């Protein structure tokens, strides 16, 4: 690790750079750098040459001192900031909805697939989602799911969008804090999700609660956030010229949030609306059943969504909810628990200077990660729960509790088992069940959500879509699954290297197509 002192605004900030190995596809033109700030915050900086950055189009420009927006834009910016009510009218613009996803369709649930966020209530401002439900197709409903983010507001981006010209990619940033719903107090369940909402309600530097939303909306951007069991993630995208002022506003979420008392009732209603939206989701209902039946001494046994009852009822008992929100923020929103990612068209040195300037003031602390070990069985053994589905479907879901496999993320042992049980070809369990007319589909694996992957355990799930006939054969299906799994897994050991080679070839194809980038810290 190397360290040096960097002067930012007359203030010396220690910067530590980790020695890293970056593995990326040959076609990946982006540049990467990992930054470790003195306060403990870590940041991944990504320079994308395809993102328009007009301020850096001239050779020899001093990248560290040139802003990414024009003089006219700065004047407009100041006019907006000087307006006491933060309204868009003072900037000569009319209020517009954010350019985030308008998809409202609820995704169907299937255990063992990727997890995603449920769509929040439709409202002016960002879509703050709470993520923990699984979906059959693995899409993240409340989040950007594409590797590259493109601007959809053509008329707002400086004439960059002309007839016949491809849309300009937007700049973006995301910050994850290592605390989530597992840290909710028992007398205020849903507090972490509530705090996620409240951080959008203004800061000491930008006190107007609509400032952040209006700024992004005015400049072709959008924002979102979601709360998981062990982390909370905030992210935004914006026209590339306005990345710096957007980062300024974004950073204040984590430095000086106001958590306004007068905004609390509105945000309780917003949280409650999100909960109402998923009441008829079979996936979320099943997840809450798992939580309700879990060991009462573990954070699994909690109502992580939160609603009006769980967040307002404590107030009637004299609980100071504003103090609880501020307490959670002060205790957990610390630099060592923050991971930041910034994507822009500016040079890495410029992105680095901005991160040091805006996030160097985040409070130090949080060097110890929060763990939630299992001290005894999470569920009572031998239980079968029959749940009436909202949608017309029959599904058998079986879950195995595995130890936390985070340390084995390079080896991914669970993927071997998932590949064997989830195989659909000749001789597979699914082919047998289809031949009997008992099932129409099967998936197996560990979902990406916080309830499936956390420091307490990893949940390996097998989900079988049953026919009407298969519904009457549930107990026999369980025996077949256990027998098949035992025979397949143990008989596979001699040719495990061959299976590894097959899976390796698939990943190699992904790498050649630039579908992922791996960054290993040393």
mmCIF file with all atom_site columns, C-alpha atoms in Angstrom, residues 78-282:
data_model
loop_
_atom_site.group_PDB
_atom_site.id
_atom_site.type_symbol
_atom_site.label_atom_id
_atom_site.label_alt_id
_atom_site.label_comp_id
_atom_site.label_asym_id
_atom_site.label_entity_id
_atom_site.label_seq_id
_atom_site.pdbx_PDB_ins_code
_atom_site.Cartn_x
_atom_site.Cartn_y
_atom_site.Cartn_z
_atom_site.occupancy
_atom_site.B_iso_or_equiv
_atom_site.pdbx_formal_charge
_atom_site.auth_seq_id
_atom_site.auth_comp_id
_atom_site.auth_asym_id
_atom_site.auth_atom_id
_atom_site.pdbx_PDB_model_num
ATOM 1   C CA . UNK A 1 78  ? -25.997 29.271  -8.576  1.00 0.00 ? 78  UNK A CA 1
ATOM 2   C CA . UNK A 1 79  ? -29.427 30.596  -9.390  1.00 0.00 ? 79  UNK A CA 1
ATOM 3   C CA . UNK A 1 80  ? -30.902 27.272  -8.334  1.00 0.00 ? 80  UNK A CA 1
ATOM 4   C CA . UNK A 1 81  ? -28.959 27.175  -5.088  1.00 0.00 ? 81  UNK A CA 1
ATOM 5   C CA . UNK A 1 82  ? -29.825 30.742  -4.151  1.00 0.00 ? 82  UNK A CA 1
ATOM 6   C CA . UNK A 1 83  ? -33.532 30.057  -4.368  1.00 0.00 ? 83  UNK A CA 1
ATOM 7   C CA . UNK A 1 84  ? -34.817 29.597  -0.842  1.00 0.00 ? 84  UNK A CA 1
ATOM 8   C CA . UNK A 1 85  ? -37.448 27.020  -1.686  1.00 0.00 ? 85  UNK A CA 1
ATOM 9   C CA . UNK A 1 86  ? -35.322 25.068  -4.166  1.00 0.00 ? 86  UNK A CA 1
ATOM 10  C CA . UNK A 1 87  ? -38.054 25.195  -6.803  1.00 0.00 ? 87  UNK A CA 1
ATOM 11  C CA . UNK A 1 88  ? -37.215 24.490  -10.421 1.00 0.00 ? 88  UNK A CA 1
ATOM 12  C CA . UNK A 1 89  ? -39.064 27.581  -11.623 1.00 0.00 ? 89  UNK A CA 1
ATOM 13  C CA . UNK A 1 90  ? -36.238 29.860  -10.503 1.00 0.00 ? 90  UNK A CA 1
ATOM 14  C CA . UNK A 1 91  ? -33.908 28.027  -12.891 1.00 0.00 ? 91  UNK A CA 1
ATOM 15  C CA . UNK A 1 92  ? -36.230 28.634  -15.828 1.00 0.00 ? 92  UNK A CA 1
ATOM 16  C CA . UNK A 1 93  ? -37.245 24.965  -15.886 1.00 0.00 ? 93  UNK A CA 1
ATOM 17  C CA . UNK A 1 94  ? -40.501 23.241  -15.167 1.00 0.00 ? 94  UNK A CA 1
ATOM 18  C CA . UNK A 1 95  ? -40.715 20.301  -12.770 1.00 0.00 ? 95  UNK A CA 1
ATOM 19  C CA . UNK A 1 96  ? -40.239 17.017  -14.536 1.00 0.00 ? 96  UNK A CA 1
ATOM 20  C CA . UNK A 1 97  ? -40.426 13.434  -13.424 1.00 0.00 ? 97  UNK A CA 1
ATOM 21  C CA . UNK A 1 98  ? -37.170 11.529  -13.012 1.00 0.00 ? 98  UNK A CA 1
ATOM 22  C CA . UNK A 1 99  ? -36.001 9.424   -15.891 1.00 0.00 ? 99  UNK A CA 1
ATOM 23  C CA . UNK A 1 100 ? -35.828 6.180   -13.950 1.00 0.00 ? 100 UNK A CA 1
ATOM 24  C CA . UNK A 1 101 ? -37.618 2.989   -14.882 1.00 0.00 ? 101 UNK A CA 1
ATOM 25  C CA . UNK A 1 102 ? -41.381 3.173   -15.282 1.00 0.00 ? 102 UNK A CA 1
ATOM 26  C CA . UNK A 1 103 ? -41.831 -0.558  -15.046 1.00 0.00 ? 103 UNK A CA 1
ATOM 27  C CA . UNK A 1 104 ? -44.485 -1.364  -12.466 1.00 0.00 ? 104 UNK A CA 1
ATOM 28  C CA . UNK A 1 105 ? -45.042 -4.991  -13.284 1.00 0.00 ? 105 UNK A CA 1
ATOM 29  C CA . UNK A 1 106 ? -44.388 -7.201  -10.284 1.00 0.00 ? 106 UNK A CA 1
ATOM 30  C CA . UNK A 1 107 ? -41.834 -9.913  -11.033 1.00 0.00 ? 107 UNK A CA 1
ATOM 31  C CA . UNK A 1 108 ? -42.760 -13.508 -10.208 1.00 0.00 ? 108 UNK A CA 1
ATOM 32  C CA . UNK A 1 109 ? -40.849 -15.275 -7.461  1.00 0.00 ? 109 UNK A CA 1
ATOM 33  C CA . UNK A 1 110 ? -38.723 -18.359 -7.610  1.00 0.00 ? 110 UNK A CA 1
ATOM 34  C CA . UNK A 1 111 ? -36.241 -19.400 -4.943  1.00 0.00 ? 111 UNK A CA 1
ATOM 35  C CA . UNK A 1 112 ? -32.640 -19.943 -5.926  1.00 0.00 ? 112 UNK A CA 1
ATOM 36  C CA . UNK A 1 113 ? -32.462 -17.188 -8.522  1.00 0.00 ? 113 UNK A CA 1
ATOM 37  C CA . UNK A 1 114 ? -31.163 -13.655 -8.379  1.00 0.00 ? 114 UNK A CA 1
ATOM 38  C CA . UNK A 1 115 ? -32.768 -11.214 -5.981  1.00 0.00 ? 115 UNK A CA 1
ATOM 39  C CA . UNK A 1 116 ? -33.925 -7.719  -6.748  1.00 0.00 ? 116 UNK A CA 1
ATOM 40  C CA . UNK A 1 117 ? -35.707 -4.712  -5.392  1.00 0.00 ? 117 UNK A CA 1
ATOM 41  C CA . UNK A 1 118 ? -39.439 -4.308  -5.477  1.00 0.00 ? 118 UNK A CA 1
ATOM 42  C CA . UNK A 1 119 ? -40.602 -1.145  -7.166  1.00 0.00 ? 119 UNK A CA 1
ATOM 43  C CA . UNK A 1 120 ? -41.323 1.683   -4.752  1.00 0.00 ? 120 UNK A CA 1
ATOM 44  C CA . UNK A 1 121 ? -44.464 3.789   -4.821  1.00 0.00 ? 121 UNK A CA 1
ATOM 45  C CA . UNK A 1 122 ? -44.816 6.069   -7.832  1.00 0.00 ? 122 UNK A CA 1
ATOM 46  C CA . UNK A 1 123 ? -44.044 9.560   -6.634  1.00 0.00 ? 123 UNK A CA 1
ATOM 47  C CA . UNK A 1 124 ? -42.093 12.710  -7.400  1.00 0.00 ? 124 UNK A CA 1
ATOM 48  C CA . UNK A 1 125 ? -38.468 12.084  -6.589  1.00 0.00 ? 125 UNK A CA 1
ATOM 49  C CA . UNK A 1 126 ? -36.303 8.963   -6.554  1.00 0.00 ? 126 UNK A CA 1
ATOM 50  C CA . UNK A 1 127 ? -37.574 5.431   -6.321  1.00 0.00 ? 127 UNK A CA 1
ATOM 51  C CA . UNK A 1 128 ? -36.391 4.225   -2.910  1.00 0.00 ? 128 UNK A CA 1
ATOM 52  C CA . UNK A 1 129 ? -36.759 0.472   -2.934  1.00 0.00 ? 129 UNK A CA 1
ATOM 53  C CA . UNK A 1 130 ? -36.360 -2.200  -0.303  1.00 0.00 ? 130 UNK A CA 1
ATOM 54  C CA . UNK A 1 131 ? -34.605 -5.249  -1.678  1.00 0.00 ? 131 UNK A CA 1
ATOM 55  C CA . UNK A 1 132 ? -34.959 -8.782  -0.522  1.00 0.00 ? 132 UNK A CA 1
ATOM 56  C CA . UNK A 1 133 ? -37.436 -10.629 -2.734  1.00 0.00 ? 133 UNK A CA 1
ATOM 57  C CA . UNK A 1 134 ? -36.379 -13.148 -5.332  1.00 0.00 ? 134 UNK A CA 1
ATOM 58  C CA . UNK A 1 135 ? -37.673 -13.113 -8.895  1.00 0.00 ? 135 UNK A CA 1
ATOM 59  C CA . UNK A 1 136 ? -37.967 -15.812 -11.455 1.00 0.00 ? 136 UNK A CA 1
ATOM 60  C CA . UNK A 1 137 ? -36.091 -14.030 -14.183 1.00 0.00 ? 137 UNK A CA 1
ATOM 61  C CA . UNK A 1 138 ? -33.390 -12.613 -11.929 1.00 0.00 ? 138 UNK A CA 1
ATOM 62  C CA . UNK A 1 139 ? -34.031 -8.967  -12.842 1.00 0.00 ? 139 UNK A CA 1
ATOM 63  C CA . UNK A 1 140 ? -33.598 -6.225  -10.295 1.00 0.00 ? 140 UNK A CA 1
ATOM 64  C CA . UNK A 1 141 ? -36.855 -4.329  -10.522 1.00 0.00 ? 141 UNK A CA 1
ATOM 65  C CA . UNK A 1 142 ? -35.847 -1.230  -8.615  1.00 0.00 ? 142 UNK A CA 1
ATOM 66  C CA . UNK A 1 143 ? -32.292 -0.945  -9.865  1.00 0.00 ? 143 UNK A CA 1
ATOM 67  C CA . UNK A 1 144 ? -30.291 -0.379  -13.033 1.00 0.00 ? 144 UNK A CA 1
ATOM 68  C CA . UNK A 1 145 ? -29.615 -3.870  -14.365 1.00 0.00 ? 145 UNK A CA 1
ATOM 69  C CA . UNK A 1 146 ? -27.492 -2.963  -17.402 1.00 0.00 ? 146 UNK A CA 1
ATOM 70  C CA . UNK A 1 147 ? -23.710 -2.824  -17.512 1.00 0.00 ? 147 UNK A CA 1
ATOM 71  C CA . UNK A 1 148 ? -23.849 0.501   -19.323 1.00 0.00 ? 148 UNK A CA 1
ATOM 72  C CA . UNK A 1 149 ? -26.212 3.352   -18.480 1.00 0.00 ? 149 UNK A CA 1
ATOM 73  C CA . UNK A 1 150 ? -27.555 5.454   -21.302 1.00 0.00 ? 150 UNK A CA 1
ATOM 74  C CA . UNK A 1 151 ? -29.249 8.779   -21.125 1.00 0.00 ? 151 UNK A CA 1
ATOM 75  C CA . UNK A 1 152 ? -32.910 8.821   -22.108 1.00 0.00 ? 152 UNK A CA 1
ATOM 76  C CA . UNK A 1 153 ? -33.581 12.556  -21.786 1.00 0.00 ? 153 UNK A CA 1
ATOM 77  C CA . UNK A 1 154 ? -32.286 13.682  -25.144 1.00 0.00 ? 154 UNK A CA 1
ATOM 78  C CA . UNK A 1 155 ? -33.542 17.236  -24.961 1.00 0.00 ? 155 UNK A CA 1
ATOM 79  C CA . UNK A 1 156 ? -31.680 18.015  -21.742 1.00 0.00 ? 156 UNK A CA 1
ATOM 80  C CA . UNK A 1 157 ? -28.138 17.109  -22.728 1.00 0.00 ? 157 UNK A CA 1
ATOM 81  C CA . UNK A 1 158 ? -26.626 20.153  -24.404 1.00 0.00 ? 158 UNK A CA 1
ATOM 82  C CA . UNK A 1 159 ? -27.667 19.215  -27.909 1.00 0.00 ? 159 UNK A CA 1
ATOM 83  C CA . UNK A 1 160 ? -25.553 16.058  -27.749 1.00 0.00 ? 160 UNK A CA 1
ATOM 84  C CA . UNK A 1 161 ? -28.549 14.116  -29.011 1.00 0.00 ? 161 UNK A CA 1
ATOM 85  C CA . UNK A 1 162 ? -28.985 14.948  -32.632 1.00 0.00 ? 162 UNK A CA 1
ATOM 86  C CA . UNK A 1 163 ? -30.880 13.006  -35.219 1.00 0.00 ? 163 UNK A CA 1
ATOM 87  C CA . UNK A 1 164 ? -29.044 9.800   -36.079 1.00 0.00 ? 164 UNK A CA 1
ATOM 88  C CA . UNK A 1 165 ? -26.642 10.068  -33.110 1.00 0.00 ? 165 UNK A CA 1
ATOM 89  C CA . UNK A 1 166 ? -26.577 7.337   -30.454 1.00 0.00 ? 166 UNK A CA 1
ATOM 90  C CA . UNK A 1 167 ? -27.626 8.376   -26.920 1.00 0.00 ? 167 UNK A CA 1
ATOM 91  C CA . UNK A 1 168 ? -24.829 9.634   -24.678 1.00 0.00 ? 168 UNK A CA 1
ATOM 92  C CA . UNK A 1 169 ? -23.846 7.460   -21.737 1.00 0.00 ? 169 UNK A CA 1
ATOM 93  C CA . UNK A 1 170 ? -24.390 9.028   -18.345 1.00 0.00 ? 170 UNK A CA 1
ATOM 94  C CA . UNK A 1 171 ? -22.015 9.410   -15.432 1.00 0.00 ? 171 UNK A CA 1
ATOM 95  C CA . UNK A 1 172 ? -22.989 7.579   -12.261 1.00 0.00 ? 172 UNK A CA 1
ATOM 96  C CA . UNK A 1 173 ? -22.046 6.827   -8.680  1.00 0.00 ? 173 UNK A CA 1
ATOM 97  C CA . UNK A 1 174 ? -23.086 4.391   -5.968  1.00 0.00 ? 174 UNK A CA 1
ATOM 98  C CA . UNK A 1 175 ? -22.249 4.061   -2.291  1.00 0.00 ? 175 UNK A CA 1
ATOM 99  C CA . UNK A 1 176 ? -22.918 1.065   -0.065  1.00 0.00 ? 176 UNK A CA 1
ATOM 100 C CA . UNK A 1 177 ? -22.924 1.291   3.719   1.00 0.00 ? 177 UNK A CA 1
ATOM 101 C CA . UNK A 1 178 ? -22.302 -1.886  5.698   1.00 0.00 ? 178 UNK A CA 1
ATOM 102 C CA . UNK A 1 179 ? -25.489 -1.809  7.747   1.00 0.00 ? 179 UNK A CA 1
ATOM 103 C CA . UNK A 1 180 ? -28.976 -3.022  6.903   1.00 0.00 ? 180 UNK A CA 1
ATOM 104 C CA . UNK A 1 181 ? -32.187 -4.418  8.291   1.00 0.00 ? 181 UNK A CA 1
ATOM 105 C CA . UNK A 1 182 ? -30.422 -7.043  10.433  1.00 0.00 ? 182 UNK A CA 1
ATOM 106 C CA . UNK A 1 183 ? -29.407 -4.081  12.630  1.00 0.00 ? 183 UNK A CA 1
ATOM 107 C CA . UNK A 1 184 ? -32.995 -2.898  13.186  1.00 0.00 ? 184 UNK A CA 1
ATOM 108 C CA . UNK A 1 185 ? -33.884 -2.503  16.874  1.00 0.00 ? 185 UNK A CA 1
ATOM 109 C CA . UNK A 1 186 ? -36.689 -4.812  18.006  1.00 0.00 ? 186 UNK A CA 1
ATOM 110 C CA . UNK A 1 187 ? -38.872 -1.878  19.031  1.00 0.00 ? 187 UNK A CA 1
ATOM 111 C CA . UNK A 1 188 ? -38.586 -0.137  15.624  1.00 0.00 ? 188 UNK A CA 1
ATOM 112 C CA . UNK A 1 189 ? -38.511 -2.760  12.885  1.00 0.00 ? 189 UNK A CA 1
ATOM 113 C CA . UNK A 1 190 ? -37.886 -1.311  9.439   1.00 0.00 ? 190 UNK A CA 1
ATOM 114 C CA . UNK A 1 191 ? -35.684 1.455   10.859  1.00 0.00 ? 191 UNK A CA 1
ATOM 115 C CA . UNK A 1 192 ? -32.794 0.880   8.412   1.00 0.00 ? 192 UNK A CA 1
ATOM 116 C CA . UNK A 1 193 ? -35.225 1.119   5.494   1.00 0.00 ? 193 UNK A CA 1
ATOM 117 C CA . UNK A 1 194 ? -36.788 4.244   7.044   1.00 0.00 ? 194 UNK A CA 1
ATOM 118 C CA . UNK A 1 195 ? -33.340 5.837   7.440   1.00 0.00 ? 195 UNK A CA 1
ATOM 119 C CA . UNK A 1 196 ? -32.604 5.122   3.770   1.00 0.00 ? 196 UNK A CA 1
ATOM 120 C CA . UNK A 1 197 ? -35.652 7.253   2.890   1.00 0.00 ? 197 UNK A CA 1
ATOM 121 C CA . UNK A 1 198 ? -34.839 10.025  5.344   1.00 0.00 ? 198 UNK A CA 1
ATOM 122 C CA . UNK A 1 199 ? -31.343 10.658  3.989   1.00 0.00 ? 199 UNK A CA 1
ATOM 123 C CA . UNK A 1 200 ? -32.939 12.068  0.837   1.00 0.00 ? 200 UNK A CA 1
ATOM 124 C CA . UNK A 1 201 ? -34.638 14.759  2.904   1.00 0.00 ? 201 UNK A CA 1
ATOM 125 C CA . UNK A 1 202 ? -31.884 17.373  2.902   1.00 0.00 ? 202 UNK A CA 1
ATOM 126 C CA . UNK A 1 203 ? -28.488 18.014  4.487   1.00 0.00 ? 203 UNK A CA 1
ATOM 127 C CA . UNK A 1 204 ? -26.809 20.895  6.293   1.00 0.00 ? 204 UNK A CA 1
ATOM 128 C CA . UNK A 1 205 ? -25.175 22.057  3.069   1.00 0.00 ? 205 UNK A CA 1
ATOM 129 C CA . UNK A 1 206 ? -28.278 21.505  0.914   1.00 0.00 ? 206 UNK A CA 1
ATOM 130 C CA . UNK A 1 207 ? -31.184 21.839  3.375   1.00 0.00 ? 207 UNK A CA 1
ATOM 131 C CA . UNK A 1 208 ? -34.039 21.829  0.877   1.00 0.00 ? 208 UNK A CA 1
ATOM 132 C CA . UNK A 1 209 ? -35.427 18.295  0.779   1.00 0.00 ? 209 UNK A CA 1
ATOM 133 C CA . UNK A 1 210 ? -36.119 18.529  -2.962  1.00 0.00 ? 210 UNK A CA 1
ATOM 134 C CA . UNK A 1 211 ? -32.677 19.869  -3.902  1.00 0.00 ? 211 UNK A CA 1
ATOM 135 C CA . UNK A 1 212 ? -31.091 16.521  -4.782  1.00 0.00 ? 212 UNK A CA 1
ATOM 136 C CA . UNK A 1 213 ? -34.104 15.207  -6.677  1.00 0.00 ? 213 UNK A CA 1
ATOM 137 C CA . UNK A 1 214 ? -34.653 18.420  -8.604  1.00 0.00 ? 214 UNK A CA 1
ATOM 138 C CA . UNK A 1 215 ? -30.988 18.743  -9.549  1.00 0.00 ? 215 UNK A CA 1
ATOM 139 C CA . UNK A 1 216 ? -30.832 15.242  -11.004 1.00 0.00 ? 216 UNK A CA 1
ATOM 140 C CA . UNK A 1 217 ? -34.175 15.631  -12.761 1.00 0.00 ? 217 UNK A CA 1
ATOM 141 C CA . UNK A 1 218 ? -33.128 18.932  -14.306 1.00 0.00 ? 218 UNK A CA 1
ATOM 142 C CA . UNK A 1 219 ? -29.911 17.409  -15.641 1.00 0.00 ? 219 UNK A CA 1
ATOM 143 C CA . UNK A 1 220 ? -31.222 14.174  -17.130 1.00 0.00 ? 220 UNK A CA 1
ATOM 144 C CA . UNK A 1 221 ? -30.551 11.993  -14.103 1.00 0.00 ? 221 UNK A CA 1
ATOM 145 C CA . UNK A 1 222 ? -32.273 9.673   -11.692 1.00 0.00 ? 222 UNK A CA 1
ATOM 146 C CA . UNK A 1 223 ? -31.579 8.125   -8.313  1.00 0.00 ? 223 UNK A CA 1
ATOM 147 C CA . UNK A 1 224 ? -32.558 5.138   -6.251  1.00 0.00 ? 224 UNK A CA 1
ATOM 148 C CA . UNK A 1 225 ? -31.628 3.250   -3.101  1.00 0.00 ? 225 UNK A CA 1
ATOM 149 C CA . UNK A 1 226 ? -32.342 -0.104  -1.515  1.00 0.00 ? 226 UNK A CA 1
ATOM 150 C CA . UNK A 1 227 ? -31.953 -1.665  1.902   1.00 0.00 ? 227 UNK A CA 1
ATOM 151 C CA . UNK A 1 228 ? -30.609 -5.190  2.280   1.00 0.00 ? 228 UNK A CA 1
ATOM 152 C CA . UNK A 1 229 ? -30.058 -7.266  5.410   1.00 0.00 ? 229 UNK A CA 1
ATOM 153 C CA . UNK A 1 230 ? -26.422 -6.235  5.935   1.00 0.00 ? 230 UNK A CA 1
ATOM 154 C CA . UNK A 1 231 ? -25.932 -3.215  3.698   1.00 0.00 ? 231 UNK A CA 1
ATOM 155 C CA . UNK A 1 232 ? -27.763 -0.248  2.217   1.00 0.00 ? 232 UNK A CA 1
ATOM 156 C CA . UNK A 1 233 ? -26.972 1.029   -1.273  1.00 0.00 ? 233 UNK A CA 1
ATOM 157 C CA . UNK A 1 234 ? -27.575 4.508   -2.745  1.00 0.00 ? 234 UNK A CA 1
ATOM 158 C CA . UNK A 1 235 ? -26.946 5.327   -6.399  1.00 0.00 ? 235 UNK A CA 1
ATOM 159 C CA . UNK A 1 236 ? -27.608 7.912   -9.088  1.00 0.00 ? 236 UNK A CA 1
ATOM 160 C CA . UNK A 1 237 ? -26.854 8.735   -12.714 1.00 0.00 ? 237 UNK A CA 1
ATOM 161 C CA . UNK A 1 238 ? -26.675 12.154  -14.334 1.00 0.00 ? 238 UNK A CA 1
ATOM 162 C CA . UNK A 1 239 ? -25.596 13.961  -17.494 1.00 0.00 ? 239 UNK A CA 1
ATOM 163 C CA . UNK A 1 240 ? -21.812 13.651  -17.617 1.00 0.00 ? 240 UNK A CA 1
ATOM 164 C CA . UNK A 1 241 ? -21.220 17.423  -17.356 1.00 0.00 ? 241 UNK A CA 1
ATOM 165 C CA . UNK A 1 242 ? -22.916 17.540  -13.956 1.00 0.00 ? 242 UNK A CA 1
ATOM 166 C CA . UNK A 1 243 ? -21.157 14.702  -12.163 1.00 0.00 ? 243 UNK A CA 1
ATOM 167 C CA . UNK A 1 244 ? -19.152 16.968  -9.859  1.00 0.00 ? 244 UNK A CA 1
ATOM 168 C CA . UNK A 1 245 ? -22.084 18.993  -8.416  1.00 0.00 ? 245 UNK A CA 1
ATOM 169 C CA . UNK A 1 246 ? -24.119 15.780  -8.192  1.00 0.00 ? 246 UNK A CA 1
ATOM 170 C CA . UNK A 1 247 ? -21.343 14.148  -6.133  1.00 0.00 ? 247 UNK A CA 1
ATOM 171 C CA . UNK A 1 248 ? -21.298 17.198  -3.887  1.00 0.00 ? 248 UNK A CA 1
ATOM 172 C CA . UNK A 1 249 ? -24.993 16.781  -3.088  1.00 0.00 ? 249 UNK A CA 1
ATOM 173 C CA . UNK A 1 250 ? -24.735 12.999  -2.845  1.00 0.00 ? 250 UNK A CA 1
ATOM 174 C CA . UNK A 1 251 ? -21.850 13.049  -0.386  1.00 0.00 ? 251 UNK A CA 1
ATOM 175 C CA . UNK A 1 252 ? -23.806 15.153  2.084   1.00 0.00 ? 252 UNK A CA 1
ATOM 176 C CA . UNK A 1 253 ? -26.186 12.215  2.650   1.00 0.00 ? 253 UNK A CA 1
ATOM 177 C CA . UNK A 1 254 ? -23.370 10.596  4.604   1.00 0.00 ? 254 UNK A CA 1
ATOM 178 C CA . UNK A 1 255 ? -21.766 13.658  6.169   1.00 0.00 ? 255 UNK A CA 1
ATOM 179 C CA . UNK A 1 256 ? -24.510 15.971  7.461   1.00 0.00 ? 256 UNK A CA 1
ATOM 180 C CA . UNK A 1 257 ? -28.042 14.567  6.940   1.00 0.00 ? 257 UNK A CA 1
ATOM 181 C CA . UNK A 1 258 ? -30.777 16.589  8.621   1.00 0.00 ? 258 UNK A CA 1
ATOM 182 C CA . UNK A 1 259 ? -33.307 13.754  9.162   1.00 0.00 ? 259 UNK A CA 1
ATOM 183 C CA . UNK A 1 260 ? -36.053 16.383  9.376   1.00 0.00 ? 260 UNK A CA 1
ATOM 184 C CA . UNK A 1 261 ? -38.820 15.736  11.862  1.00 0.00 ? 261 UNK A CA 1
ATOM 185 C CA . UNK A 1 262 ? -41.395 17.387  9.591   1.00 0.00 ? 262 UNK A CA 1
ATOM 186 C CA . UNK A 1 263 ? -40.549 14.933  6.781   1.00 0.00 ? 263 UNK A CA 1
ATOM 187 C CA . UNK A 1 264 ? -40.860 11.803  8.898   1.00 0.00 ? 264 UNK A CA 1
ATOM 188 C CA . UNK A 1 265 ? -44.611 11.300  8.522   1.00 0.00 ? 265 UNK A CA 1
ATOM 189 C CA . UNK A 1 266 ? -44.416 11.569  4.723   1.00 0.00 ? 266 UNK A CA 1
ATOM 190 C CA . UNK A 1 267 ? -41.588 9.054   4.540   1.00 0.00 ? 267 UNK A CA 1
ATOM 191 C CA . UNK A 1 268 ? -43.383 6.652   6.879   1.00 0.00 ? 268 UNK A CA 1
ATOM 192 C CA . UNK A 1 269 ? -46.225 6.793   4.385   1.00 0.00 ? 269 UNK A CA 1
ATOM 193 C CA . UNK A 1 270 ? -43.763 6.145   1.526   1.00 0.00 ? 270 UNK A CA 1
ATOM 194 C CA . UNK A 1 271 ? -42.359 3.078   3.324   1.00 0.00 ? 271 UNK A CA 1
ATOM 195 C CA . UNK A 1 272 ? -45.884 1.885   4.032   1.00 0.00 ? 272 UNK A CA 1
ATOM 196 C CA . UNK A 1 273 ? -46.822 2.331   0.364   1.00 0.00 ? 273 UNK A CA 1
ATOM 197 C CA . UNK A 1 274 ? -43.881 0.167   -0.703  1.00 0.00 ? 274 UNK A CA 1
ATOM 198 C CA . UNK A 1 275 ? -45.006 -2.512  1.714   1.00 0.00 ? 275 UNK A CA 1
ATOM 199 C CA . UNK A 1 276 ? -48.569 -2.355  0.363   1.00 0.00 ? 276 UNK A CA 1
ATOM 200 C CA . UNK A 1 277 ? -47.246 -2.850  -3.158  1.00 0.00 ? 277 UNK A CA 1
ATOM 201 C CA . UNK A 1 278 ? -45.696 -6.218  -2.286  1.00 0.00 ? 278 UNK A CA 1
ATOM 202 C CA . UNK A 1 279 ? -48.424 -7.570  -0.024  1.00 0.00 ? 279 UNK A CA 1
ATOM 203 C CA . UNK A 1 280 ? -49.692 -9.601  -2.973  1.00 0.00 ? 280 UNK A CA 1
ATOM 204 C CA . UNK A 1 281 ? -46.240 -10.819 -4.028  1.00 0.00 ? 281 UNK A CA 1
ATOM 205 C CA . UNK A 1 282 ? -45.968 -14.560 -3.419  1.00 0.00 ? 282 UNK A CA 1
#
